[in-house]
Amino acid sequence: MAKKKKEIHPMESLLRMDRIPHIWCPGCGIGTAVTAFTSALEKLKADLNKVCVISGIGCTGRVAGYVKLDSFHTTHGRPIAFATGIKLGDPELKVVVFSGDGDIIAIGGNHFMHAARRNIDMTVICVNNFIYAMTGGQVAPTTPLTAYTTTSPYGNVEVPSNIPQLAEACGAVYVARWTALHIRRLTNAIVEAMQKPGFSVVEVISSCPQYYSRINKLGDGLDMMKFYHDNSVIRHNEPTENLDIDYQKQIIVGKFIDRERPTYMDSYKKWLEEVKHQIPKSPKIQNT
Amino acid sequence: MKYWRAPYDINEVKIAHGQVHIIKDRCKGCEFCIEYCPTDVLELSDEFNAKGYHIPYIKNEENCTNCGLCEMLCPEFAIWSTLKKGRKAKVAGLVLGKQE
C-alpha cells in the first residue's frame, strides 16, 4: 500500500509540533484561545521575529511552550514584570503576555496594576477559568460567589475581582472580554489589542471541565460552551463596574475601553529630551 | 440553514465546497466541531482513537462550505478544512432558493 501523504494542519507553522498533543483536558477552552491568537498573528501579518510571548505558571502558562515564537516561561505571577523588562530592552518587539487569571490577577496582581499604570506597550491575554486549575482547583480571586472549589467545599465567600474594572482603574488603554466560544470576535479583539500602542487587556472566559465544572456539576466543556452561547450578552462600551460575573448568571462581553494615553516609552523619550541638559556627562575613562 | 428572508444576492453568491481533514489520534473528543458546524457535516462515531476517545467522522461532506469554524474552535489543532478543487461551486439561489 502506498504511504499516505502526511496531513499538516495550517497552524502547524506557528506551533512547536514536537510538544503537541498538549496537556490541556478535553473540552478546555485554552486551546481555542491559542487558535485565536495564532490566527490573529496570521491576520496581522506580523513579523514573527518581532513577536514575543511570555507566560507564567498554570494551565495557560503552558502556551509559551507551545507557540513557535520567541517565548518565555517565567516564575509564577511574574510574566508582566518580565515583559516590562523585555519591552524596555527592545522597544521594537511586540510583547504578548498570555497567562491565566491566577497568574496575572492573583499572584501577579501587583505587576498588572503597575504595568497598566505606566502604560507599557504590551498585550495581556488573560484566560479566566475561575479557578487555579493546574494545582488542583483551589479558590482563585476570580471564582464567583457560592461556587464550589476544592478549598471552598461549602461555596466561595470571597467577592471575585472584576478584571476589566481593575484594568480600567489602573489605566489600560484597551479592555475587551470574550468567551472561548466567540472565536472570531476574540481573534479581532486580539488583532486590535496588538495594534493598539499601550497596555491592552483581552480577557477570555474559558471552560475548565475537570476542576471548575465537575465540582459544581456543570457538565463537560461542551455544556459550558452551550452555557456561554445562551448566557453571554454583547454590550460594547458597557461601564466596567457592571461587569461582575455572578455564578451561572449572564456574562457581559464586548469591547469596553478603547482610549488614548501616552505609552511609557513615549513619555520617557519626551522627558529625556526635557531634562537632557541636567544630566552630567560621563567622565572619560583614562587609560593609564 | 434557514434564512428569515432571501438575501438580495442569493443568485450571485457561489457556495464553495470544502473538504474536512481530521487527525484522528490528536482528537480528544470534546465535540465542539460537531455541535457548532453550521452545516452539520460531522457526527460522533462509535470508533475509538489510540487515546480511547470517540472521534468525529465526516457524515455529509458535500455540505461543507469551507467556513473554517471547526478549525477555529478545535482546541487540539486536529481538524481543518480546505477548498475542494475540481468541483463546481453552486449558486446559492439554486441550493437555498427553494425555501419559502
JSON list of N, CA, C and O in Angstrom, two decimals, chain B residues 15-37:
[
{"chain": "B", "resi": 15, "resn": "ILE", "atom": "N", "xyz": [-21.57, 29.10, -3.44]},
{"chain": "B", "resi": 15, "resn": "ILE", "atom": "CA", "xyz": [-21.21, 28.37, -2.22]},
{"chain": "B", "resi": 15, "resn": "ILE", "atom": "C", "xyz": [-20.00, 27.49, -2.54]},
{"chain": "B", "resi": 15, "resn": "ILE", "atom": "O", "xyz": [-20.05, 26.64, -3.43]},
{"chain": "B", "resi": 16, "resn": "ALA", "atom": "N", "xyz": [-18.94, 27.72, -1.77]},
{"chain": "B", "resi": 16, "resn": "ALA", "atom": "CA", "xyz": [-17.73, 26.94, -2.01]},
{"chain": "B", "resi": 16, "resn": "ALA", "atom": "C", "xyz": [-17.88, 25.54, -1.44]},
{"chain": "B", "resi": 16, "resn": "ALA", "atom": "O", "xyz": [-18.72, 25.30, -0.57]},
{"chain": "B", "resi": 17, "resn": "HIS", "atom": "N", "xyz": [-17.08, 24.63, -1.97]},
{"chain": "B", "resi": 17, "resn": "HIS", "atom": "CA", "xyz": [-17.07, 23.27, -1.42]},
{"chain": "B", "resi": 17, "resn": "HIS", "atom": "C", "xyz": [-15.79, 23.05, -0.65]},
{"chain": "B", "resi": 17, "resn": "HIS", "atom": "O", "xyz": [-14.71, 23.36, -1.14]},
{"chain": "B", "resi": 18, "resn": "GLY", "atom": "N", "xyz": [-15.94, 22.53, 0.53]},
{"chain": "B", "resi": 18, "resn": "GLY", "atom": "CA", "xyz": [-14.75, 22.29, 1.34]},
{"chain": "B", "resi": 18, "resn": "GLY", "atom": "C", "xyz": [-14.55, 20.81, 1.57]},
{"chain": "B", "resi": 18, "resn": "GLY", "atom": "O", "xyz": [-15.44, 19.99, 1.37]},
{"chain": "B", "resi": 19, "resn": "GLN", "atom": "N", "xyz": [-13.33, 20.51, 2.00]},
{"chain": "B", "resi": 19, "resn": "GLN", "atom": "CA", "xyz": [-13.02, 19.13, 2.35]},
{"chain": "B", "resi": 19, "resn": "GLN", "atom": "C", "xyz": [-12.49, 19.16, 3.77]},
{"chain": "B", "resi": 19, "resn": "GLN", "atom": "O", "xyz": [-11.64, 19.98, 4.10]},
{"chain": "B", "resi": 20, "resn": "VAL", "atom": "N", "xyz": [-13.02, 18.28, 4.62]},
{"chain": "B", "resi": 20, "resn": "VAL", "atom": "CA", "xyz": [-12.63, 18.29, 6.03]},
{"chain": "B", "resi": 20, "resn": "VAL", "atom": "C", "xyz": [-11.51, 17.28, 6.24]},
{"chain": "B", "resi": 20, "resn": "VAL", "atom": "O", "xyz": [-11.56, 16.17, 5.71]},
{"chain": "B", "resi": 21, "resn": "HIS", "atom": "N", "xyz": [-10.50, 17.70, 6.99]},
{"chain": "B", "resi": 21, "resn": "HIS", "atom": "CA", "xyz": [-9.40, 16.80, 7.34]},
{"chain": "B", "resi": 21, "resn": "HIS", "atom": "C", "xyz": [-9.39, 16.63, 8.85]},
{"chain": "B", "resi": 21, "resn": "HIS", "atom": "O", "xyz": [-9.49, 17.61, 9.58]},
{"chain": "B", "resi": 22, "resn": "ILE", "atom": "N", "xyz": [-9.26, 15.40, 9.31]},
{"chain": "B", "resi": 22, "resn": "ILE", "atom": "CA", "xyz": [-9.21, 15.14, 10.75]},
{"chain": "B", "resi": 22, "resn": "ILE", "atom": "C", "xyz": [-7.97, 14.32, 11.05]},
{"chain": "B", "resi": 22, "resn": "ILE", "atom": "O", "xyz": [-7.73, 13.30, 10.40]},
{"chain": "B", "resi": 23, "resn": "ILE", "atom": "N", "xyz": [-7.18, 14.78, 12.02]},
{"chain": "B", "resi": 23, "resn": "ILE", "atom": "CA", "xyz": [-6.08, 13.94, 12.52]},
{"chain": "B", "resi": 23, "resn": "ILE", "atom": "C", "xyz": [-6.66, 13.19, 13.71]},
{"chain": "B", "resi": 23, "resn": "ILE", "atom": "O", "xyz": [-6.86, 13.75, 14.79]},
{"chain": "B", "resi": 24, "resn": "LYS", "atom": "N", "xyz": [-6.95, 11.91, 13.50]},
{"chain": "B", "resi": 24, "resn": "LYS", "atom": "CA", "xyz": [-7.75, 11.17, 14.48]},
{"chain": "B", "resi": 24, "resn": "LYS", "atom": "C", "xyz": [-7.05, 11.03, 15.81]},
{"chain": "B", "resi": 24, "resn": "LYS", "atom": "O", "xyz": [-7.65, 11.17, 16.86]},
{"chain": "B", "resi": 25, "resn": "ASP", "atom": "N", "xyz": [-5.75, 10.77, 15.78]},
{"chain": "B", "resi": 25, "resn": "ASP", "atom": "CA", "xyz": [-5.08, 10.47, 17.04]},
{"chain": "B", "resi": 25, "resn": "ASP", "atom": "C", "xyz": [-4.81, 11.71, 17.88]},
{"chain": "B", "resi": 25, "resn": "ASP", "atom": "O", "xyz": [-4.39, 11.60, 19.02]},
{"chain": "B", "resi": 26, "resn": "ARG", "atom": "N", "xyz": [-5.04, 12.90, 17.31]},
{"chain": "B", "resi": 26, "resn": "ARG", "atom": "CA", "xyz": [-4.84, 14.10, 18.10]},
{"chain": "B", "resi": 26, "resn": "ARG", "atom": "C", "xyz": [-6.13, 14.52, 18.79]},
{"chain": "B", "resi": 26, "resn": "ARG", "atom": "O", "xyz": [-6.11, 15.33, 19.71]},
{"chain": "B", "resi": 27, "resn": "CYS", "atom": "N", "xyz": [-7.26, 13.99, 18.36]},
{"chain": "B", "resi": 27, "resn": "CYS", "atom": "CA", "xyz": [-8.57, 14.42, 18.86]},
{"chain": "B", "resi": 27, "resn": "CYS", "atom": "C", "xyz": [-8.77, 13.93, 20.29]},
{"chain": "B", "resi": 27, "resn": "CYS", "atom": "O", "xyz": [-8.37, 12.82, 20.64]},
{"chain": "B", "resi": 28, "resn": "LYS", "atom": "N", "xyz": [-9.39, 14.78, 21.12]},
{"chain": "B", "resi": 28, "resn": "LYS", "atom": "CA", "xyz": [-9.75, 14.37, 22.49]},
{"chain": "B", "resi": 28, "resn": "LYS", "atom": "C", "xyz": [-11.25, 14.29, 22.69]},
{"chain": "B", "resi": 28, "resn": "LYS", "atom": "O", "xyz": [-11.73, 14.26, 23.82]},
{"chain": "B", "resi": 29, "resn": "GLY", "atom": "N", "xyz": [-12.00, 14.32, 21.60]},
{"chain": "B", "resi": 29, "resn": "GLY", "atom": "CA", "xyz": [-13.43, 14.06, 21.69]},
{"chain": "B", "resi": 29, "resn": "GLY", "atom": "C", "xyz": [-14.24, 15.09, 22.44]},
{"chain": "B", "resi": 29, "resn": "GLY", "atom": "O", "xyz": [-15.19, 14.75, 23.13]},
{"chain": "B", "resi": 30, "resn": "CYS", "atom": "N", "xyz": [-13.90, 16.39, 22.31]},
{"chain": "B", "resi": 30, "resn": "CYS", "atom": "CA", "xyz": [-14.66, 17.41, 23.05]},
{"chain": "B", "resi": 30, "resn": "CYS", "atom": "C", "xyz": [-15.99, 17.73, 22.36]},
{"chain": "B", "resi": 30, "resn": "CYS", "atom": "O", "xyz": [-16.85, 18.35, 22.97]},
{"chain": "B", "resi": 31, "resn": "GLU", "atom": "N", "xyz": [-16.14, 17.36, 21.09]},
{"chain": "B", "resi": 31, "resn": "GLU", "atom": "CA", "xyz": [-17.38, 17.53, 20.32]},
{"chain": "B", "resi": 31, "resn": "GLU", "atom": "C", "xyz": [-17.72, 18.98, 19.98]},
{"chain": "B", "resi": 31, "resn": "GLU", "atom": "O", "xyz": [-18.85, 19.27, 19.60]},
{"chain": "B", "resi": 32, "resn": "PHE", "atom": "N", "xyz": [-16.78, 19.92, 20.13]},
{"chain": "B", "resi": 32, "resn": "PHE", "atom": "CA", "xyz": [-17.08, 21.31, 19.76]},
{"chain": "B", "resi": 32, "resn": "PHE", "atom": "C", "xyz": [-17.39, 21.40, 18.27]},
{"chain": "B", "resi": 32, "resn": "PHE", "atom": "O", "xyz": [-18.33, 22.08, 17.86]},
{"chain": "B", "resi": 33, "resn": "CYS", "atom": "N", "xyz": [-16.61, 20.70, 17.45]},
{"chain": "B", "resi": 33, "resn": "CYS", "atom": "CA", "xyz": [-16.77, 20.81, 15.99]},
{"chain": "B", "resi": 33, "resn": "CYS", "atom": "C", "xyz": [-18.12, 20.23, 15.57]},
{"chain": "B", "resi": 33, "resn": "CYS", "atom": "O", "xyz": [-18.78, 20.77, 14.68]},
{"chain": "B", "resi": 34, "resn": "ILE", "atom": "N", "xyz": [-18.54, 19.14, 16.23]},
{"chain": "B", "resi": 34, "resn": "ILE", "atom": "CA", "xyz": [-19.80, 18.50, 15.86]},
{"chain": "B", "resi": 34, "resn": "ILE", "atom": "C", "xyz": [-20.96, 19.42, 16.20]},
{"chain": "B", "resi": 34, "resn": "ILE", "atom": "O", "xyz": [-21.88, 19.62, 15.41]},
{"chain": "B", "resi": 35, "resn": "GLU", "atom": "N", "xyz": [-20.90, 20.04, 17.38]},
{"chain": "B", "resi": 35, "resn": "GLU", "atom": "CA", "xyz": [-22.00, 20.87, 17.85]},
{"chain": "B", "resi": 35, "resn": "GLU", "atom": "C", "xyz": [-22.12, 22.15, 17.03]},
{"chain": "B", "resi": 35, "resn": "GLU", "atom": "O", "xyz": [-23.21, 22.57, 16.68]},
{"chain": "B", "resi": 36, "resn": "TYR", "atom": "N", "xyz": [-20.98, 22.76, 16.70]},
{"chain": "B", "resi": 36, "resn": "TYR", "atom": "CA", "xyz": [-21.03, 24.11, 16.13]},
{"chain": "B", "resi": 36, "resn": "TYR", "atom": "C", "xyz": [-20.83, 24.14, 14.62]},
{"chain": "B", "resi": 36, "resn": "TYR", "atom": "O", "xyz": [-20.79, 25.23, 14.07]},
{"chain": "B", "resi": 37, "resn": "CYS", "atom": "N", "xyz": [-20.71, 23.01, 13.95]},
{"chain": "B", "resi": 37, "resn": "CYS", "atom": "CA", "xyz": [-20.63, 23.04, 12.48]},
{"chain": "B", "resi": 37, "resn": "CYS", "atom": "C", "xyz": [-21.96, 23.58, 11.95]},
{"chain": "B", "resi": 37, "resn": "CYS", "atom": "O", "xyz": [-23.01, 23.01, 12.22]}
]
